[in-house]
Short mmCIF file of C-alpha atoms and ligand atoms in Angstrom, two decimals:
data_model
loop_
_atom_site.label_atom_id
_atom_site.label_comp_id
_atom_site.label_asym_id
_atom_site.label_seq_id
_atom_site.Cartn_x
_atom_site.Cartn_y
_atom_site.Cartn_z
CA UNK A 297 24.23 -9.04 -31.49
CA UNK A 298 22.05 -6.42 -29.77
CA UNK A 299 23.76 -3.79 -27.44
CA UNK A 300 22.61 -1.60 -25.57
CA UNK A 301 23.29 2.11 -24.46
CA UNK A 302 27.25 2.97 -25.33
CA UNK A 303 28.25 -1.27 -24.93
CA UNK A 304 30.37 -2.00 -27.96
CA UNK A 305 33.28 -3.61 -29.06
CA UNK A 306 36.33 -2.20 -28.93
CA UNK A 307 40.00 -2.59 -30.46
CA UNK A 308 41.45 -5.38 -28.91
CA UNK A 309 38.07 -7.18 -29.37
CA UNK A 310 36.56 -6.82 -26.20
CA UNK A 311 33.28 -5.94 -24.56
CA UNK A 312 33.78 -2.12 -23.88
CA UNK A 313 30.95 -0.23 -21.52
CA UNK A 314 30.59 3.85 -21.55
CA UNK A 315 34.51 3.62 -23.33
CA UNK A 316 36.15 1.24 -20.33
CA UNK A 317 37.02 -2.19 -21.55
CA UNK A 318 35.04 -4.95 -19.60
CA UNK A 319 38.20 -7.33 -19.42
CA UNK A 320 39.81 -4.51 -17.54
CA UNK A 321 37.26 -3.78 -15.20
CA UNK A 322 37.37 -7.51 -14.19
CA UNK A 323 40.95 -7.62 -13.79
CA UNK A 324 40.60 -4.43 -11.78
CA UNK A 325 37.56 -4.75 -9.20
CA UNK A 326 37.12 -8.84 -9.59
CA UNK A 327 34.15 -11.08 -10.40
CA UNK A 328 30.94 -10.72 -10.42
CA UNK A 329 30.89 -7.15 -10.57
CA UNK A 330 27.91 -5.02 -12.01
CA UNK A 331 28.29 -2.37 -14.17
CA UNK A 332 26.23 0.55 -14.95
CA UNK A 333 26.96 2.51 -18.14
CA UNK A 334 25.71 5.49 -16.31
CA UNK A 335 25.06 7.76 -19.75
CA UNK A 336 22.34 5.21 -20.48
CA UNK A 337 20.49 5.77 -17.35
CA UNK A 338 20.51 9.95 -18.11
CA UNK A 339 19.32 8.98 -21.44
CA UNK A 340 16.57 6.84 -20.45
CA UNK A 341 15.84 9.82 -17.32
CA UNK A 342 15.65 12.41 -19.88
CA UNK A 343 13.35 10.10 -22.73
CA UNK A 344 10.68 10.02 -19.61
CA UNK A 345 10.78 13.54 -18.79
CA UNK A 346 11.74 15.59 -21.86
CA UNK A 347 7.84 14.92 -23.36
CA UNK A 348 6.17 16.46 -19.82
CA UNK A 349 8.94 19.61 -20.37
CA UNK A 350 8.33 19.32 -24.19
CA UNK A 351 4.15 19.51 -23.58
CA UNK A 352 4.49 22.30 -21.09
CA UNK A 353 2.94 19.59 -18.31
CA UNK A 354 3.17 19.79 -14.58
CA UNK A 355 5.06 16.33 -13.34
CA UNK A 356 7.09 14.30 -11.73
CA UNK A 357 9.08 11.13 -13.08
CA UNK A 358 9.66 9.65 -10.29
CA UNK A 359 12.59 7.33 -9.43
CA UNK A 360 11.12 3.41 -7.83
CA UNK A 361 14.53 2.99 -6.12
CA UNK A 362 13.27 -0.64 -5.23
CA UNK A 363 15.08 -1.29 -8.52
CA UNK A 364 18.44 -0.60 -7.62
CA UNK A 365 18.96 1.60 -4.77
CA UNK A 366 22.20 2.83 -3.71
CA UNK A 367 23.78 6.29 -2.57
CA UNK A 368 25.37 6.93 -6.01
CA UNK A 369 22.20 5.78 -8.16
CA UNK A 370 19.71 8.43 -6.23
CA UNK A 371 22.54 11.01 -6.66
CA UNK A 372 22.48 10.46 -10.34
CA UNK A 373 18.28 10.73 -10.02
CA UNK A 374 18.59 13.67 -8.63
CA UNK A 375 21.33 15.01 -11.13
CA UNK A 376 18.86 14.06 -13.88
CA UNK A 377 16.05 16.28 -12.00
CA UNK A 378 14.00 13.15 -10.69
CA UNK A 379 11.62 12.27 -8.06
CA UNK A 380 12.42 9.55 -5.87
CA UNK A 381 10.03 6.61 -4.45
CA UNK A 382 10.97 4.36 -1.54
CA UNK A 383 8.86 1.91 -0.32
CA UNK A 384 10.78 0.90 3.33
CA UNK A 385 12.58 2.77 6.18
CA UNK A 386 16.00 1.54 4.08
CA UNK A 387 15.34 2.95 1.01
CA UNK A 388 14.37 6.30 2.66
CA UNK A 389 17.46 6.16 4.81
CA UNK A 390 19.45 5.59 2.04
CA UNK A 391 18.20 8.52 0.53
CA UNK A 392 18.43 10.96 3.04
CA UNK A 393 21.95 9.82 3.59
CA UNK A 394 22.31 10.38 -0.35
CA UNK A 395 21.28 14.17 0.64
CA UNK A 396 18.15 13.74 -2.05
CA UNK A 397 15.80 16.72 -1.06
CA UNK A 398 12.91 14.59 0.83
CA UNK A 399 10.30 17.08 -1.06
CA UNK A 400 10.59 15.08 -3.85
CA UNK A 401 10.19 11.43 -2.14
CA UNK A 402 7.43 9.59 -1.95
CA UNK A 403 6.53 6.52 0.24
CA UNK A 404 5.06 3.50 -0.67
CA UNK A 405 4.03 0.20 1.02
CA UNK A 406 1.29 -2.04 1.76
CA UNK A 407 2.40 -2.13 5.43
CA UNK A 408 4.38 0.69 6.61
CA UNK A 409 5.34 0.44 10.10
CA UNK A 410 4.52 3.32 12.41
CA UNK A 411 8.27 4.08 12.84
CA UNK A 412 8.85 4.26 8.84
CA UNK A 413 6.30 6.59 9.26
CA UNK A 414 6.99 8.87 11.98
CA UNK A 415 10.69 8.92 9.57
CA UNK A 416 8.35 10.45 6.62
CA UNK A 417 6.96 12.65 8.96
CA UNK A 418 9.87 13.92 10.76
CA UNK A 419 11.89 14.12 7.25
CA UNK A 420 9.51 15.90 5.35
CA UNK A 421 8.62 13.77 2.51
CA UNK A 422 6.74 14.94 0.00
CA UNK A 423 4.16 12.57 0.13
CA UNK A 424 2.97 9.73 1.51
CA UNK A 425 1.09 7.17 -1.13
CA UNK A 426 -1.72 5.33 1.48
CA UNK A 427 -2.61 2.24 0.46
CA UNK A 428 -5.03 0.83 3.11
CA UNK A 429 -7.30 1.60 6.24
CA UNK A 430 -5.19 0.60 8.82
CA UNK A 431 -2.47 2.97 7.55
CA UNK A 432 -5.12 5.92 7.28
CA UNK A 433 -6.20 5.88 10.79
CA UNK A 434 -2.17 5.27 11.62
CA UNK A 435 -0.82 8.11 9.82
CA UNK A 436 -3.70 10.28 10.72
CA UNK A 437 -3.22 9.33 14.52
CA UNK A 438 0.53 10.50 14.44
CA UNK A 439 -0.43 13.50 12.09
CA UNK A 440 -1.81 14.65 15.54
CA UNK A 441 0.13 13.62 17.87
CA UNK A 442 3.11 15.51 16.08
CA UNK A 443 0.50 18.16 15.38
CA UNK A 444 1.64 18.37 11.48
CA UNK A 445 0.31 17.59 8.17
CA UNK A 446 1.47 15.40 5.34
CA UNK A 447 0.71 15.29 1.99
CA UNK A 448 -1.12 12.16 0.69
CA UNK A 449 -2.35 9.86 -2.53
CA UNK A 450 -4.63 7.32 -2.16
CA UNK A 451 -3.56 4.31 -4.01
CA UNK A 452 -6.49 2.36 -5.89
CA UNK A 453 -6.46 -0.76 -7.87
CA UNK A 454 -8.44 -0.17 -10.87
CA UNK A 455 -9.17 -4.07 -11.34
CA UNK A 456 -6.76 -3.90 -14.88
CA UNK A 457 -4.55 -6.87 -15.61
CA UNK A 458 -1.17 -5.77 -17.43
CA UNK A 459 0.34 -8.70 -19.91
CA UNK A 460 3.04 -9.87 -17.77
CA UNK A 461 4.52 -12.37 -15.40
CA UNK A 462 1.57 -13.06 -12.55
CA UNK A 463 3.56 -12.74 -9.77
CA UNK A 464 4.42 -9.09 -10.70
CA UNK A 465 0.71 -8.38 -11.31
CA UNK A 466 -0.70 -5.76 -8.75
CA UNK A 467 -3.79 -4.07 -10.51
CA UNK A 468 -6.09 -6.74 -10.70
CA UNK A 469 -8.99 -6.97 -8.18
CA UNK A 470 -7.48 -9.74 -5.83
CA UNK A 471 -4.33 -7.64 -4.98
CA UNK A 472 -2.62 -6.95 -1.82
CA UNK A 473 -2.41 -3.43 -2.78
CA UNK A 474 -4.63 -0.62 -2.58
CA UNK A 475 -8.28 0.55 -2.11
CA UNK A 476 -10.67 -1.46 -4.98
CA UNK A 477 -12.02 0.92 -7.67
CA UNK A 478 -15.17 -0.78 -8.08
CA UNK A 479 -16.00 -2.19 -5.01
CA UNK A 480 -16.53 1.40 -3.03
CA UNK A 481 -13.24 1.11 -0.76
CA UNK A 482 -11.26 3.65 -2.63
CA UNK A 483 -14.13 5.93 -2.24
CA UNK A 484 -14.33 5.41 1.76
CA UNK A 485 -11.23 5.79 1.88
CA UNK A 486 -11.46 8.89 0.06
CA UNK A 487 -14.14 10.76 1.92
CA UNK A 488 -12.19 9.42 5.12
CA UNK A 489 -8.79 11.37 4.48
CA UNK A 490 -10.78 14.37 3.15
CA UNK A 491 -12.14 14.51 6.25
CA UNK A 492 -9.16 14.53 8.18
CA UNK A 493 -7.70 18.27 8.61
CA UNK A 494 -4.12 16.94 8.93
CA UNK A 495 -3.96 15.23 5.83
CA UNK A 496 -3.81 17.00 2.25
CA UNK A 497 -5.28 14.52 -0.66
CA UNK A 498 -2.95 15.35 -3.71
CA UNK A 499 -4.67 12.61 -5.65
CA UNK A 500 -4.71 8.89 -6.78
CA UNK A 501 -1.79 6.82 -7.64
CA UNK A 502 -2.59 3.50 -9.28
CA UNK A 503 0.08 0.38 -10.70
CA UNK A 504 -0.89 -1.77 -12.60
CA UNK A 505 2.36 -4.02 -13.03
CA UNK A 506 5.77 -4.58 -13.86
CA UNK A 507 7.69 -5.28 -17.61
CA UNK A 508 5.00 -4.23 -19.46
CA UNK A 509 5.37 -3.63 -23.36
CA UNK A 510 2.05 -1.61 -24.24
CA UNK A 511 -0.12 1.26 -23.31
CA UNK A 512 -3.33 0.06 -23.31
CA UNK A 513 -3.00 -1.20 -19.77
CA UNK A 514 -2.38 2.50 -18.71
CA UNK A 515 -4.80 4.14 -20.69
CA UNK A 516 -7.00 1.80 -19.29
CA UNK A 517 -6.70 2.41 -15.93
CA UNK A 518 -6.42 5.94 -16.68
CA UNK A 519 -10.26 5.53 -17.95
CA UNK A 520 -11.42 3.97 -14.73
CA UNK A 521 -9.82 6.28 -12.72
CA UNK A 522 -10.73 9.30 -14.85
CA UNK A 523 -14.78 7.84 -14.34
CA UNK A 524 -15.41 7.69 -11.02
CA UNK A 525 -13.31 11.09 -10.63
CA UNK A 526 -16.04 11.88 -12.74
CA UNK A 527 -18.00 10.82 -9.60
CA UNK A 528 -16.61 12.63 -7.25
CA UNK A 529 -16.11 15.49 -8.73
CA UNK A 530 -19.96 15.90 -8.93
CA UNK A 531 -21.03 14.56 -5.80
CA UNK A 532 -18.22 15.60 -3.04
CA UNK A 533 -16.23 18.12 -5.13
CA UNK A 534 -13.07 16.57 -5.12
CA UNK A 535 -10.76 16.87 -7.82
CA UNK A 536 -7.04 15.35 -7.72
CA UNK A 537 -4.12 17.21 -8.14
CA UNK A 538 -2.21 14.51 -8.90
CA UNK A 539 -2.38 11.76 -10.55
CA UNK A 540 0.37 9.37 -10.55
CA UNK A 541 0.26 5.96 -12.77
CA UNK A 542 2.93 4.21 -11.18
CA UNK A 543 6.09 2.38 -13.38
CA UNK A 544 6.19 -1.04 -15.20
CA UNK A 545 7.13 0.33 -18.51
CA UNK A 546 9.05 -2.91 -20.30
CA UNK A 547 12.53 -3.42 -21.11
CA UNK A 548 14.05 -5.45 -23.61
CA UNK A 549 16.30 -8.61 -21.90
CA UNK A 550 15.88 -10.74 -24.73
CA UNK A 551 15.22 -10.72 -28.59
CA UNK A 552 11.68 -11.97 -27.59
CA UNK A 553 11.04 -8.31 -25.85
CA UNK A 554 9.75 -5.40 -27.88
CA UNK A 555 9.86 -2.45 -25.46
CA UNK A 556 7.83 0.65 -26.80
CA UNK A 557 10.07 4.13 -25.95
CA UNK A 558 9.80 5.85 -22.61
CA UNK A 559 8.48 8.99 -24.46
CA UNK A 560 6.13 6.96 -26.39
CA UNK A 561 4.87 5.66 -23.25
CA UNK A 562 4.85 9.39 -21.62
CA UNK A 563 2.74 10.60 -24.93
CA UNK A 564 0.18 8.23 -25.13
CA UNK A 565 -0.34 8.83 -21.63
CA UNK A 566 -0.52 12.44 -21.38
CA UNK A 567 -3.22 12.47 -24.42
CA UNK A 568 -5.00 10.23 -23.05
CA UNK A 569 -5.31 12.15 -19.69
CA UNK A 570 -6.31 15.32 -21.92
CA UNK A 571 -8.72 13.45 -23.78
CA UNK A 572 -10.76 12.78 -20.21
CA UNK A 573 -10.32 15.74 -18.69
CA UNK A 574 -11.94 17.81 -22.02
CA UNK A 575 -14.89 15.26 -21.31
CA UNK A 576 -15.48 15.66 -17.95
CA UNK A 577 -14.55 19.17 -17.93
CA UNK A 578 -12.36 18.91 -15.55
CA UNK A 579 -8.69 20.82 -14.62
CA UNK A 580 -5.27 18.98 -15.79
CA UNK A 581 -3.81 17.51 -13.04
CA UNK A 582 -0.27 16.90 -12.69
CA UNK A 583 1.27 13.71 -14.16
CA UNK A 584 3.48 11.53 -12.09
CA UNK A 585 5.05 7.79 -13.31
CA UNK A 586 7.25 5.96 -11.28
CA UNK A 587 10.01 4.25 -13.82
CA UNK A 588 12.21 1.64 -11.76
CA UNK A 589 13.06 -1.14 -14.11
CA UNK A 590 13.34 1.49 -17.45
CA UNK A 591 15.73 3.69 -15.88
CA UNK A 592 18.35 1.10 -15.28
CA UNK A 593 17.18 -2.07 -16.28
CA UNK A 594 19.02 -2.50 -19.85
CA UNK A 595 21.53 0.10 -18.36
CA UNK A 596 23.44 -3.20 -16.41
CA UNK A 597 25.94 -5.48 -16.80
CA UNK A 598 27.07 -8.48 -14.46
CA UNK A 599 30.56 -9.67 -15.53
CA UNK A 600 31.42 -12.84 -14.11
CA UNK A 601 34.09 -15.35 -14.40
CA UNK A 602 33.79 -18.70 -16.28
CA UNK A 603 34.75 -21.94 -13.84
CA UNK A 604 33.59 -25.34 -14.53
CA UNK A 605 31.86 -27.42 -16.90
CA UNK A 606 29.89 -30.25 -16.85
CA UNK A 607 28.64 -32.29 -19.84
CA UNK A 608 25.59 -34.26 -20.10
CA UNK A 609 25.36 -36.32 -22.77
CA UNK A 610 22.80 -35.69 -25.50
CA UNK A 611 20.96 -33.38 -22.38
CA UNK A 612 23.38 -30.34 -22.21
CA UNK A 613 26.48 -28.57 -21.38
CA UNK A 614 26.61 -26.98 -17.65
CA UNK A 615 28.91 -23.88 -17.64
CA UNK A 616 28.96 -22.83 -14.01
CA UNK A 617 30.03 -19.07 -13.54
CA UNK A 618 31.21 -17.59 -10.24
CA UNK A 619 27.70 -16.20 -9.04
CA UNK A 620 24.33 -16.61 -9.59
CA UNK A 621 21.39 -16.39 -7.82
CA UNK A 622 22.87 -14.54 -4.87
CA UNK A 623 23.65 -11.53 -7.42
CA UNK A 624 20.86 -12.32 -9.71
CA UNK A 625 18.03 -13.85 -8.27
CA UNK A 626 15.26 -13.16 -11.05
CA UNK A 627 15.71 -16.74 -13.15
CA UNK A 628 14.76 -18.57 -9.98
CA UNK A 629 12.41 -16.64 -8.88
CA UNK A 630 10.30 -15.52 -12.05
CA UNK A 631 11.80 -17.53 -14.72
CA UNK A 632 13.78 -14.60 -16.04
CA UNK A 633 15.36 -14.47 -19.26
CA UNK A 634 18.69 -12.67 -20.01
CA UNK A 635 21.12 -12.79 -23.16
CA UNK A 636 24.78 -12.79 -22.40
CA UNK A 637 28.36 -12.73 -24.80
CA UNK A 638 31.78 -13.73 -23.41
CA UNK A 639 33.71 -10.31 -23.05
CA UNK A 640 36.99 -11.07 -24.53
CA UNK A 641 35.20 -12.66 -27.92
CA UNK A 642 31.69 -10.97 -27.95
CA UNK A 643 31.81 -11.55 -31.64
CA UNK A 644 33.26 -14.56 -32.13
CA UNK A 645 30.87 -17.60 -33.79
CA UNK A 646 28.88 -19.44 -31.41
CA UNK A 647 29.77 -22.53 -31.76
CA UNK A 648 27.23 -24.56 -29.65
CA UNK A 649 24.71 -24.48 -26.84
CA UNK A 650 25.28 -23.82 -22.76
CA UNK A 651 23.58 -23.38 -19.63
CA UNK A 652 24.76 -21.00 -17.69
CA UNK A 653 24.76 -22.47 -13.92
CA UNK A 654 25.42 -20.17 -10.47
CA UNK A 655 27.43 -21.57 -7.80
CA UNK A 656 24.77 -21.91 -5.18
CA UNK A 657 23.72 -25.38 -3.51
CA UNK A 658 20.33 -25.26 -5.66
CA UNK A 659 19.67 -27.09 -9.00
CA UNK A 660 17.28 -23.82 -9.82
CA UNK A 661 20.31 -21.77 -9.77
CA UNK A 662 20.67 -20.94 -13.26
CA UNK A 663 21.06 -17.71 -14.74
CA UNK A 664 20.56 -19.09 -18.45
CA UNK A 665 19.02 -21.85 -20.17
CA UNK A 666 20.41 -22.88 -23.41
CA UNK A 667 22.58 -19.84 -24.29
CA UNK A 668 24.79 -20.45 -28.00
CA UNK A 669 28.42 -19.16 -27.50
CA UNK A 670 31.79 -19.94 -28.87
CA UNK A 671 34.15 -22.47 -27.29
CA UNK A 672 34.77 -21.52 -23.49
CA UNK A 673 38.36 -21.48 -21.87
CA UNK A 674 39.45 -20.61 -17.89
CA UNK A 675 39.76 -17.14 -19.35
CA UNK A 676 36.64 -16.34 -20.17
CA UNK A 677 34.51 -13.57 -18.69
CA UNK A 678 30.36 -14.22 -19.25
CA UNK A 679 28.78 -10.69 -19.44
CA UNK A 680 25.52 -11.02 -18.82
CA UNK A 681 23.05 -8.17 -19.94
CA UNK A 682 20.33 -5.78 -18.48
CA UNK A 683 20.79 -6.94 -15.25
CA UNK A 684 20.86 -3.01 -13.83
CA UNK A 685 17.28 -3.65 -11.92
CA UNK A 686 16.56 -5.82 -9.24
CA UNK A 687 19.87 -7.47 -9.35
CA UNK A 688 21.90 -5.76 -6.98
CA UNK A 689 18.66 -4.97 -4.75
CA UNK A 690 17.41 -8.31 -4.67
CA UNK A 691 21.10 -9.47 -3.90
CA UNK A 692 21.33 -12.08 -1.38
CA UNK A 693 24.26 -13.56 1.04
CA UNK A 694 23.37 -17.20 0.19
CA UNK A 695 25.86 -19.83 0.94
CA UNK A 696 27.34 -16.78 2.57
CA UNK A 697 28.70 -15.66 -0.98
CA UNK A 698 29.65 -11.66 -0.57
CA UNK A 699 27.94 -9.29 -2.92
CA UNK A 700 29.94 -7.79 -5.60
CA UNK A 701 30.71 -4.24 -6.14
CA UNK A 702 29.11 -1.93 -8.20
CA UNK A 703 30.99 0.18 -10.66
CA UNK A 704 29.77 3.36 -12.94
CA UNK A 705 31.14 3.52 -16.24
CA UNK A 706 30.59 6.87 -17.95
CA UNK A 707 33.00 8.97 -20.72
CA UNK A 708 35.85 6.30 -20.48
CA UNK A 709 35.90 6.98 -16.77
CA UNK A 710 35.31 3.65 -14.08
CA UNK A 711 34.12 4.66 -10.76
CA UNK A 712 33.32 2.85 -7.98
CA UNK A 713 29.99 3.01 -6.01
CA UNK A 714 29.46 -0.05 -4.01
CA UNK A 715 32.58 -1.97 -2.18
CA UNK A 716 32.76 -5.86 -2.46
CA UNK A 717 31.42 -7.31 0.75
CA UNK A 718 34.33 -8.92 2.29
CA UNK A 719 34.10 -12.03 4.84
CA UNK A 720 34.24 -10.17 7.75
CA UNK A 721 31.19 -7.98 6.28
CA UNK A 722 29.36 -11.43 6.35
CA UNK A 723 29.98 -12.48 10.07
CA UNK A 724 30.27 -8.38 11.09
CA UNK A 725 26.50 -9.04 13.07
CA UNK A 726 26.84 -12.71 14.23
CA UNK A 727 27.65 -12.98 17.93
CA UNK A 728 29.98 -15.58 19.39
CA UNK A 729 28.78 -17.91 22.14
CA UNK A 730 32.59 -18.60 23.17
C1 LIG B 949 7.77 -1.55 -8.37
C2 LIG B 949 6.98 -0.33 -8.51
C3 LIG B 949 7.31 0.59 -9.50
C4 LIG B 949 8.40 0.37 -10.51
O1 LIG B 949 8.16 -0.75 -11.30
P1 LIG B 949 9.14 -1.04 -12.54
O2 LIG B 949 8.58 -2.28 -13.13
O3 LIG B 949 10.50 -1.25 -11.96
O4 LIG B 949 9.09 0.14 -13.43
C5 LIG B 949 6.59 1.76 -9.56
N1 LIG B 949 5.59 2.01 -8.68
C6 LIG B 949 5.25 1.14 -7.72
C7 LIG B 949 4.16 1.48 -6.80
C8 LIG B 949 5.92 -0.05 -7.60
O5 LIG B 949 5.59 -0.92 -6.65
#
């Protein structure tokens, strides 16, 4: 058995998280519930940033709150000295109202709307990452009309395809993000905003995917990049500031994953900018990543309870679990994988093989195919693991099931950050026609 962060097993046998026994936090807050063994997420914070501080580099590890964004979770990324990306009106309203200094957000989006951007403009964020035409002549257009500047990156797609899942792909050529590298839009699009005197180029900002387990992805788009900087460092005199080479840095969800560490990730990267700039002679710019899955990915748990069970003959064993893909939509939608223990006998035997089913009217929602665990009783609670990013954000009210709660675990201590969703919360927006 493989746990994570400060999961263990404690005295009486159970599944304890950051020193609070899982059993108990079921009993006390219900099923499903995430939970978030909160010194795993400062760990994984400080394994990103500590090589930057360590190499004496200017940058910024910034937060994708996509992943999981709530009040507490940006209060804890700015506790851990983080930057913050948001890539919606939500996610920056959630952060304002989290009191995160809007210096250190950034904005992303392939189709920000012009009142998500007069927010960014009237809250100060640190920068907005552009990502096509239409939004350059937009933002420039309210830039004067509110007579004020904004700091910018241009984000490119350097035409490099990461080893992962296609539908999280986003650096490859036929993407709907970005300018293209190669095909001279990034480089209109460059001359465009230098032109402008209301906006401030910082730099690039590229992505090249999501769950990826290697570096030579990165260092490969760092090479593109780093050529046609080349480029236009000679022929318009621009040199970035900034460079920021986004998030996707893998996790490990099953014993099929191999994760590299964050500051492996952070080391490779940083030499390989140094290598560049020595060649091209050019000044260091400032490093930013984006980590959204890595911070608080294998940093999750979903405890739910065990309910029925149907038997196939000589096909399988159904073991239906009191969510699914309203809390955890990722095995539906990408073919996720996940491992999972019960929480009262996490090492007990297994004893045979189950599929863990949700409760949702949809034969594709299953959290697990084919997981081996001990004999199952009414008493059971499944824990399912590193379900910390885009679980909770991609939660859903299908079937009109309430989303659970969210609880931090840290030092023994249970604390919690996000209330159930109750049945009024469901119909709170529907109007009556009686
Ligand atoms: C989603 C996203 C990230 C974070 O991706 P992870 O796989 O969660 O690390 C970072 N930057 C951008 C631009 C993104 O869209």
């Amino acid at each position: 058995m493989y746990f994570y962060g400060t999961t263990g097993v404690n005295k009486q046998g159970n599944l304890e998280i950051g020193g609070v026994d899982a059993i108990e936090l079921a009993d006390k807050y219900g099923t499903p519930l995430y939970v978030y063994d909160v010194a795993l997420i400062r760990e994984r914070a400080r394994g990103f940033r500590q090589t930057f501080l360590d190499q004496g580099m200017k940058a910024q590890v910034a937060y994708a709150s996509k992943a999981f964004s709530t009040i507490a979770m940006i209060q804890l990324a700015e506790e851990e000295g983080l930057s913050l990306d948001v890539v919606s009106g939500g996610e920056l309203y959630t952060a304002i109202t989290a009191g995160f200094p809007t210096e250190r957000i950034h904005f992303h989006g392939n189709n920000k709307s012009r009142d998500e951007l007069i927010m960014a403009l009237d809250h100060g964020i640190g920068c907005i990452v552009v990502d096509n035409f239409y939004e350059l002549d937009l933002l420039k257009t309210l830039c004067l009309e509110k007579n004020t500047t904004i700091k910018i990156l241009l984000r490119v797609t350097p035409g490099i395809e990461a080893h992962t899942h296609d539908y999280i792909l986003t650096g490859q050529e036929d993407s709907k993000f970005g300018f293209d590298l190669q095909n001279g839009q990034a480089e209109s699009a460059l001359k465009e905003a230098l032109r402008s005197e209301c906006l401030e180029v910082l730099g690039l900002h590229c992505h090249i995917g999501s769950q990826i387990f290697e570096t030579t992805g990165f260092l490969l788009a760092t090479q593109k990049i780093f050529e046609k900087m080349n480029r236009w460092k000679n022929e318009i005199s621009f040199e970035a500031k900034v460079l920021n080479l986004g998030g996707g840095f893998g996790i490990r969800y099953t014993k099929e994953d191999e994760p590299i560490r964050p500051s492996q990730y952070v080391d490779e990267i940083i030499k390989e900018v140094k290598k560049w700039i020595q060649i091209y002679e050019m000044n260091l710019p400032e490093i930013w990543i984006e980590p959204g899955r890595s911070l608080v990915g294998d940093a999750g748990i979903t405890l739910y309870r065990v309910g029925s069970q149907k038997e196939v003959p000589n096909v399988r064993k159904y073991l239906a679990v009191d969510g699914g893909m309203s809390d955890n939509i990722r095995p539906a939608l990408y073919q996720a994988k996940y491992e999972a223990v019960l929480a009262n006998k996490p090492l007990e035997k297994p004893t045979e093989t189950v599929s863990i089913a949700g409760k949702c009217c949809e034969s594709g929602d299953m959290l697990i195919w084919d997981l081996p665990l001990p004999a199952q009783g009414q008493e059971d609670i499944l824990a399912v693991f590193c379900t910390g990013a885009y679980g909770y954000s991609m939660a859903n009210n299908y079937n009109r099931i309430p989303r659970p709660p969210v609880v931090f675990v840290e030092n023994g201590q249970d604390r919690i950050v996000v209330k159930r969703e109750s049945y009024e919360d469901l119909v709170r927006l529907d109007l009556s026609l009686k």
